[in-house]
Amino acid sequence: MLERIHIWILNKLSRTVLKICFILLALIFLSKYVVTTTVMLLLLLVTDFVIISVSNDEIPISMEADRWNISRLVRVGVVQGILMTIEALALLFIGWYYFDLKSNEGQLYTFSFITLLFFSLVVVFVIREKRHFWSSKPGTIDTVVLAADFIGGAVLSQTGLFELKPLPFHATLFVIGWVLFFSLTLNDYVKYRMYKGKNKNPADR
């Protein structure tokens, strides 16, 4: 149970930092809101299923009594959020010029939506393990929900909904590749090093 709470806290911290910083910094740099209220509500609705599915994840259990290290927990969550924010903003600027999002508001909303969605989904695979993400297999329900959300987001980016206008197929593929590459390499490595450097006792959280 404590392992699942640990993941929930990290998930909440990292995604909150990502969403707040991404929207505010995009507004500062581009003088434009890159998401709407409807888009944020849709994002919250979709990602809530992932949060619920974490309760069924097959998480490695420590053989020793758990000891909470709150300061480290916050550091890991915030650092993951900052990394995702930097990567998401870099992706947005590429889309702004290369995919001409500056002249298509509806596609800008869609691009920002799937960027936030995919980062919010993949980070679950990164933070559920203190080791590298491939060190243990996620639960079946967790995997199915994450895959369904991922596919649903990709489909939505092609069909559009409300203010979301369809993106070019290659733009969606670029976002997916960008998110997977940075989340499963740099972000996972940084998390691993933070735990390896500080975790003298495996029971520490």
PDB file of C-alpha atoms in Angstrom:
ATOM      1  CA  MET A   1       0.000   0.000   0.000  1.00  0.00           C
ATOM      2  CA  LEU A   2       2.772   2.458   0.913  1.00  0.00           C
ATOM      3  CA  GLU A   3       4.463   1.829  -2.444  1.00  0.00           C
ATOM      4  CA  ARG A   4       1.272   2.833  -4.248  1.00  0.00           C
ATOM      5  CA  ILE A   5       0.954   5.979  -2.126  1.00  0.00           C
ATOM      6  CA  HIS A   6       4.581   6.734  -2.945  1.00  0.00           C
ATOM      7  CA  ILE A   7       3.837   6.479  -6.681  1.00  0.00           C
ATOM      8  CA  TRP A   8       0.676   8.548  -6.342  1.00  0.00           C
ATOM      9  CA  ILE A   9       2.582  11.377  -4.604  1.00  0.00           C
ATOM     10  CA  LEU A  10       5.363  11.380  -7.213  1.00  0.00           C
ATOM     11  CA  ASN A  11       2.794  11.276 -10.000  1.00  0.00           C
ATOM     12  CA  LYS A  12       0.831  14.158  -8.514  1.00  0.00           C
ATOM     13  CA  LEU A  13       3.913  16.313  -7.899  1.00  0.00           C
ATOM     14  CA  SER A  14       5.502  15.800 -11.311  1.00  0.00           C
ATOM     15  CA  ARG A  15       2.287  16.321 -13.280  1.00  0.00           C
ATOM     16  CA  THR A  16       1.308  19.422 -11.295  1.00  0.00           C
ATOM     17  CA  VAL A  17       4.715  21.010 -11.930  1.00  0.00           C
ATOM     18  CA  LEU A  18       4.454  20.082 -15.613  1.00  0.00           C
ATOM     19  CA  LYS A  19       0.982  21.506 -16.175  1.00  0.00           C
ATOM     20  CA  ILE A  20       1.430  24.744 -14.234  1.00  0.00           C
ATOM     21  CA  CYS A  21       4.907  25.572 -15.549  1.00  0.00           C
ATOM     22  CA  PHE A  22       4.158  24.553 -19.129  1.00  0.00           C
ATOM     23  CA  ILE A  23       1.036  26.704 -19.406  1.00  0.00           C
ATOM     24  CA  LEU A  24       2.520  29.725 -17.616  1.00  0.00           C
ATOM     25  CA  LEU A  25       5.853  29.682 -19.446  1.00  0.00           C
ATOM     26  CA  ALA A  26       4.159  29.138 -22.807  1.00  0.00           C
ATOM     27  CA  LEU A  27       1.969  32.154 -22.054  1.00  0.00           C
ATOM     28  CA  ILE A  28       5.020  34.251 -21.159  1.00  0.00           C
ATOM     29  CA  PHE A  29       7.077  33.257 -24.189  1.00  0.00           C
ATOM     30  CA  LEU A  30       4.312  33.081 -26.793  1.00  0.00           C
ATOM     31  CA  SER A  31       1.847  35.611 -25.304  1.00  0.00           C
ATOM     32  CA  LYS A  32      -0.853  33.045 -25.933  1.00  0.00           C
ATOM     33  CA  TYR A  33      -2.789  30.421 -24.006  1.00  0.00           C
ATOM     34  CA  VAL A  34      -1.887  27.036 -25.448  1.00  0.00           C
ATOM     35  CA  VAL A  35      -4.806  25.202 -23.814  1.00  0.00           C
ATOM     36  CA  THR A  36      -8.408  26.003 -23.021  1.00  0.00           C
ATOM     37  CA  THR A  37     -10.549  25.152 -20.005  1.00  0.00           C
ATOM     38  CA  THR A  38     -12.226  22.377 -21.983  1.00  0.00           C
ATOM     39  CA  VAL A  39      -8.853  20.898 -22.915  1.00  0.00           C
ATOM     40  CA  MET A  40      -7.722  20.888 -19.273  1.00  0.00           C
ATOM     41  CA  LEU A  41     -10.948  19.231 -18.138  1.00  0.00           C
ATOM     42  CA  LEU A  42     -10.545  16.571 -20.810  1.00  0.00           C
ATOM     43  CA  LEU A  43      -6.940  16.027 -19.739  1.00  0.00           C
ATOM     44  CA  LEU A  44      -7.946  15.613 -16.093  1.00  0.00           C
ATOM     45  CA  LEU A  45     -10.711  13.193 -17.033  1.00  0.00           C
ATOM     46  CA  VAL A  46      -8.449  10.988 -19.149  1.00  0.00           C
ATOM     47  CA  THR A  47      -5.528  10.901 -16.709  1.00  0.00           C
ATOM     48  CA  ASP A  48      -7.776  10.138 -13.718  1.00  0.00           C
ATOM     49  CA  PHE A  49      -8.183   6.577 -15.013  1.00  0.00           C
ATOM     50  CA  VAL A  50      -4.414   6.118 -14.802  1.00  0.00           C
ATOM     51  CA  ILE A  51      -4.336   7.356 -11.208  1.00  0.00           C
ATOM     52  CA  ILE A  52      -7.045   4.839 -10.286  1.00  0.00           C
ATOM     53  CA  SER A  53      -5.248   2.000 -12.092  1.00  0.00           C
ATOM     54  CA  VAL A  54      -2.107   2.510  -9.982  1.00  0.00           C
ATOM     55  CA  SER A  55      -3.928   0.785  -7.102  1.00  0.00           C
ATOM     56  CA  ASN A  56      -3.688  -2.465  -9.109  1.00  0.00           C
ATOM     57  CA  ASP A  57      -0.054  -2.133 -10.133  1.00  0.00           C
ATOM     58  CA  GLU A  58       2.322  -5.034  -9.440  1.00  0.00           C
ATOM     59  CA  ILE A  59       4.897  -3.088  -7.440  1.00  0.00           C
ATOM     60  CA  PRO A  60       7.997  -4.682  -5.879  1.00  0.00           C
ATOM     61  CA  ILE A  61       7.535  -4.811  -2.114  1.00  0.00           C
ATOM     62  CA  SER A  62      10.352  -4.023   0.304  1.00  0.00           C
ATOM     63  CA  MET A  63      11.223  -6.806   2.765  1.00  0.00           C
ATOM     64  CA  GLU A  64      12.042  -4.198   5.432  1.00  0.00           C
ATOM     65  CA  ALA A  65       9.906  -1.658   7.282  1.00  0.00           C
ATOM     66  CA  ASP A  66       9.270   1.410   5.131  1.00  0.00           C
ATOM     67  CA  ARG A  67      10.695   4.764   6.217  1.00  0.00           C
ATOM     68  CA  TRP A  68       9.440   7.876   4.488  1.00  0.00           C
ATOM     69  CA  ASN A  69      11.991  10.393   3.219  1.00  0.00           C
ATOM     70  CA  ILE A  70       9.653  13.251   2.336  1.00  0.00           C
ATOM     71  CA  SER A  71      12.342  15.696   1.230  1.00  0.00           C
ATOM     72  CA  ARG A  72      13.735  13.226  -1.293  1.00  0.00           C
ATOM     73  CA  LEU A  73      10.256  12.288  -2.449  1.00  0.00           C
ATOM     74  CA  VAL A  74       9.516  15.952  -3.180  1.00  0.00           C
ATOM     75  CA  ARG A  75      12.869  16.441  -4.921  1.00  0.00           C
ATOM     76  CA  VAL A  76      12.347  13.491  -7.240  1.00  0.00           C
ATOM     77  CA  GLY A  77       8.796  14.559  -8.101  1.00  0.00           C
ATOM     78  CA  VAL A  78       9.715  18.203  -8.712  1.00  0.00           C
ATOM     79  CA  VAL A  79      12.795  17.325 -10.776  1.00  0.00           C
ATOM     80  CA  GLN A  80      10.734  14.994 -12.956  1.00  0.00           C
ATOM     81  CA  GLY A  81       8.186  17.784 -13.409  1.00  0.00           C
ATOM     82  CA  ILE A  82      10.883  20.307 -14.341  1.00  0.00           C
ATOM     83  CA  LEU A  83      12.484  17.931 -16.851  1.00  0.00           C
ATOM     84  CA  MET A  84       9.131  17.255 -18.495  1.00  0.00           C
ATOM     85  CA  THR A  85       8.375  20.989 -18.598  1.00  0.00           C
ATOM     86  CA  ILE A  86      11.642  21.779 -20.384  1.00  0.00           C
ATOM     87  CA  GLU A  87      11.103  18.941 -22.846  1.00  0.00           C
ATOM     88  CA  ALA A  88       7.469  19.895 -23.428  1.00  0.00           C
ATOM     89  CA  LEU A  89       8.359  23.549 -24.058  1.00  0.00           C
ATOM     90  CA  ALA A  90      11.124  22.576 -26.492  1.00  0.00           C
ATOM     91  CA  LEU A  91       8.610  20.368 -28.283  1.00  0.00           C
ATOM     92  CA  LEU A  92       6.078  23.198 -28.366  1.00  0.00           C
ATOM     93  CA  PHE A  93       8.579  25.606 -29.926  1.00  0.00           C
ATOM     94  CA  ILE A  94       9.423  23.033 -32.588  1.00  0.00           C
ATOM     95  CA  GLY A  95       5.717  22.651 -33.306  1.00  0.00           C
ATOM     96  CA  TRP A  96       5.214  26.411 -33.252  1.00  0.00           C
ATOM     97  CA  TYR A  97       7.571  26.911 -36.178  1.00  0.00           C
ATOM     98  CA  TYR A  98       7.980  23.563 -37.923  1.00  0.00           C
ATOM     99  CA  PHE A  99       4.312  22.482 -37.780  1.00  0.00           C
ATOM    100  CA  ASP A 100       3.071  26.094 -38.124  1.00  0.00           C
ATOM    101  CA  LEU A 101       1.018  26.001 -34.924  1.00  0.00           C
ATOM    102  CA  LYS A 102       1.292  29.780 -34.627  1.00  0.00           C
ATOM    103  CA  SER A 103      -1.242  30.173 -37.444  1.00  0.00           C
ATOM    104  CA  ASN A 104      -3.653  27.426 -36.360  1.00  0.00           C
ATOM    105  CA  GLU A 105      -5.095  27.840 -32.875  1.00  0.00           C
ATOM    106  CA  GLY A 106      -7.094  24.610 -32.945  1.00  0.00           C
ATOM    107  CA  GLN A 107      -4.040  22.541 -33.838  1.00  0.00           C
ATOM    108  CA  LEU A 108      -2.041  24.381 -31.167  1.00  0.00           C
ATOM    109  CA  TYR A 109      -4.564  23.220 -28.547  1.00  0.00           C
ATOM    110  CA  THR A 110      -4.376  19.647 -29.841  1.00  0.00           C
ATOM    111  CA  PHE A 111      -0.575  19.669 -29.902  1.00  0.00           C
ATOM    112  CA  SER A 112      -0.426  20.963 -26.324  1.00  0.00           C
ATOM    113  CA  PHE A 113      -3.080  18.476 -25.216  1.00  0.00           C
ATOM    114  CA  ILE A 114      -1.288  15.378 -26.485  1.00  0.00           C
ATOM    115  CA  THR A 115       2.060  16.718 -25.235  1.00  0.00           C
ATOM    116  CA  LEU A 116       0.714  17.050 -21.684  1.00  0.00           C
ATOM    117  CA  LEU A 117      -1.235  13.797 -21.954  1.00  0.00           C
ATOM    118  CA  PHE A 118       1.618  11.627 -23.208  1.00  0.00           C
ATOM    119  CA  PHE A 119       4.125  13.026 -20.700  1.00  0.00           C
ATOM    120  CA  SER A 120       1.585  12.457 -17.899  1.00  0.00           C
ATOM    121  CA  LEU A 121       1.099   8.843 -18.992  1.00  0.00           C
ATOM    122  CA  VAL A 122       4.699   7.822 -19.590  1.00  0.00           C
ATOM    123  CA  VAL A 123       5.919   9.347 -16.318  1.00  0.00           C
ATOM    124  CA  VAL A 124       3.946   6.642 -14.495  1.00  0.00           C
ATOM    125  CA  PHE A 125       6.268   4.002 -15.979  1.00  0.00           C
ATOM    126  CA  VAL A 126       9.290   6.060 -14.942  1.00  0.00           C
ATOM    127  CA  ILE A 127       8.394   6.814 -11.317  1.00  0.00           C
ATOM    128  CA  ARG A 128       6.910   3.436 -10.373  1.00  0.00           C
ATOM    129  CA  GLU A 129      10.452   2.038 -10.107  1.00  0.00           C
ATOM    130  CA  LYS A 130      13.398   3.410  -8.137  1.00  0.00           C
ATOM    131  CA  ARG A 131      15.613   1.428 -10.458  1.00  0.00           C
ATOM    132  CA  HIS A 132      15.361   1.721 -14.248  1.00  0.00           C
ATOM    133  CA  PHE A 133      11.805   1.527 -15.568  1.00  0.00           C
ATOM    134  CA  TRP A 134      12.380  -1.915 -17.149  1.00  0.00           C
ATOM    135  CA  SER A 135      13.408  -3.481 -13.815  1.00  0.00           C
ATOM    136  CA  SER A 136       9.898  -4.721 -13.055  1.00  0.00           C
ATOM    137  CA  LYS A 137       6.772  -5.429 -15.047  1.00  0.00           C
ATOM    138  CA  PRO A 138       3.743  -3.150 -14.489  1.00  0.00           C
ATOM    139  CA  GLY A 139       0.382  -4.664 -13.629  1.00  0.00           C
ATOM    140  CA  THR A 140      -1.920  -5.850 -16.410  1.00  0.00           C
ATOM    141  CA  ILE A 141      -4.718  -3.413 -15.575  1.00  0.00           C
ATOM    142  CA  ASP A 142      -2.254  -0.537 -15.317  1.00  0.00           C
ATOM    143  CA  THR A 143      -0.748  -1.412 -18.703  1.00  0.00           C
ATOM    144  CA  VAL A 144      -4.137  -1.743 -20.388  1.00  0.00           C
ATOM    145  CA  VAL A 145      -5.375   1.604 -19.043  1.00  0.00           C
ATOM    146  CA  LEU A 146      -2.174   3.406 -20.024  1.00  0.00           C
ATOM    147  CA  ALA A 147      -2.221   1.860 -23.498  1.00  0.00           C
ATOM    148  CA  ALA A 148      -5.897   2.737 -23.952  1.00  0.00           C
ATOM    149  CA  ASP A 149      -5.292   6.367 -22.916  1.00  0.00           C
ATOM    150  CA  PHE A 150      -2.249   6.583 -25.180  1.00  0.00           C
ATOM    151  CA  ILE A 151      -4.104   5.199 -28.185  1.00  0.00           C
ATOM    152  CA  GLY A 152      -7.151   7.328 -27.383  1.00  0.00           C
ATOM    153  CA  GLY A 153      -5.011  10.470 -27.287  1.00  0.00           C
ATOM    154  CA  ALA A 154      -3.383   9.597 -30.604  1.00  0.00           C
ATOM    155  CA  VAL A 155      -6.765   8.941 -32.234  1.00  0.00           C
ATOM    156  CA  LEU A 156      -8.188  12.160 -30.815  1.00  0.00           C
ATOM    157  CA  SER A 157      -5.285  14.109 -32.277  1.00  0.00           C
ATOM    158  CA  GLN A 158      -6.326  12.843 -35.708  1.00  0.00           C
ATOM    159  CA  THR A 159     -10.096  13.248 -35.407  1.00  0.00           C
ATOM    160  CA  GLY A 160     -10.387  16.385 -33.268  1.00  0.00           C
ATOM    161  CA  LEU A 161     -12.969  17.202 -30.613  1.00  0.00           C
ATOM    162  CA  PHE A 162     -14.452  20.513 -29.458  1.00  0.00           C
ATOM    163  CA  GLU A 163     -11.657  23.099 -29.787  1.00  0.00           C
ATOM    164  CA  LEU A 164      -9.158  20.388 -30.704  1.00  0.00           C
ATOM    165  CA  LYS A 165      -8.491  20.328 -34.423  1.00  0.00           C
ATOM    166  CA  PRO A 166      -6.849  17.346 -36.209  1.00  0.00           C
ATOM    167  CA  LEU A 167      -3.061  17.353 -36.461  1.00  0.00           C
ATOM    168  CA  PRO A 168      -0.991  16.061 -39.376  1.00  0.00           C
ATOM    169  CA  PHE A 169      -0.201  12.401 -38.768  1.00  0.00           C
ATOM    170  CA  HIS A 170       3.560  13.027 -38.769  1.00  0.00           C
ATOM    171  CA  ALA A 171       3.107  15.692 -36.057  1.00  0.00           C
ATOM    172  CA  THR A 172       1.427  13.172 -33.760  1.00  0.00           C
ATOM    173  CA  LEU A 173       4.175  10.623 -34.422  1.00  0.00           C
ATOM    174  CA  PHE A 174       6.807  13.252 -33.667  1.00  0.00           C
ATOM    175  CA  VAL A 175       5.199  14.052 -30.298  1.00  0.00           C
ATOM    176  CA  ILE A 176       4.979  10.360 -29.375  1.00  0.00           C
ATOM    177  CA  GLY A 177       8.606   9.731 -30.334  1.00  0.00           C
ATOM    178  CA  TRP A 178       9.815  12.829 -28.471  1.00  0.00           C
ATOM    179  CA  VAL A 179       7.950  11.957 -25.269  1.00  0.00           C
ATOM    180  CA  LEU A 180       9.021   8.304 -25.280  1.00  0.00           C
ATOM    181  CA  PHE A 181      12.657   9.107 -26.020  1.00  0.00           C
ATOM    182  CA  PHE A 182      13.193  11.720 -23.319  1.00  0.00           C
ATOM    183  CA  SER A 183      10.974  10.090 -20.674  1.00  0.00           C
ATOM    184  CA  LEU A 184      12.512   6.628 -20.976  1.00  0.00           C
ATOM    185  CA  THR A 185      16.124   7.794 -21.332  1.00  0.00           C
ATOM    186  CA  LEU A 186      17.034  11.117 -19.698  1.00  0.00           C
ATOM    187  CA  ASN A 187      14.195  11.322 -17.169  1.00  0.00           C
ATOM    188  CA  ASP A 188      14.546   7.697 -16.120  1.00  0.00           C
ATOM    189  CA  TYR A 189      18.320   8.055 -15.781  1.00  0.00           C
ATOM    190  CA  VAL A 190      18.022  11.203 -13.632  1.00  0.00           C
ATOM    191  CA  LYS A 191      15.499   9.474 -11.354  1.00  0.00           C
ATOM    192  CA  TYR A 192      17.752   6.413 -11.077  1.00  0.00           C
ATOM    193  CA  ARG A 193      20.771   8.522 -10.153  1.00  0.00           C
ATOM    194  CA  MET A 194      18.795  10.481  -7.541  1.00  0.00           C
ATOM    195  CA  TYR A 195      17.729   7.275  -5.816  1.00  0.00           C
ATOM    196  CA  LYS A 196      21.078   5.516  -6.217  1.00  0.00           C
ATOM    197  CA  GLY A 197      22.989   8.436  -4.790  1.00  0.00           C
ATOM    198  CA  LYS A 198      20.725   8.907  -1.759  1.00  0.00           C
ATOM    199  CA  ASN A 199      19.153   5.525  -1.046  1.00  0.00           C
ATOM    200  CA  LYS A 200      21.530   3.971   1.466  1.00  0.00           C
ATOM    201  CA  ASN A 201      18.700   1.922   2.933  1.00  0.00           C
ATOM    202  CA  PRO A 202      16.336   0.143   0.477  1.00  0.00           C
ATOM    203  CA  ALA A 203      13.493   0.592   2.957  1.00  0.00           C
ATOM    204  CA  ASP A 204      13.661   4.375   2.538  1.00  0.00           C
ATOM    205  CA  ARG A 205      10.983   5.897   0.311  1.00  0.00           C
TER     206      ARG A 205
END
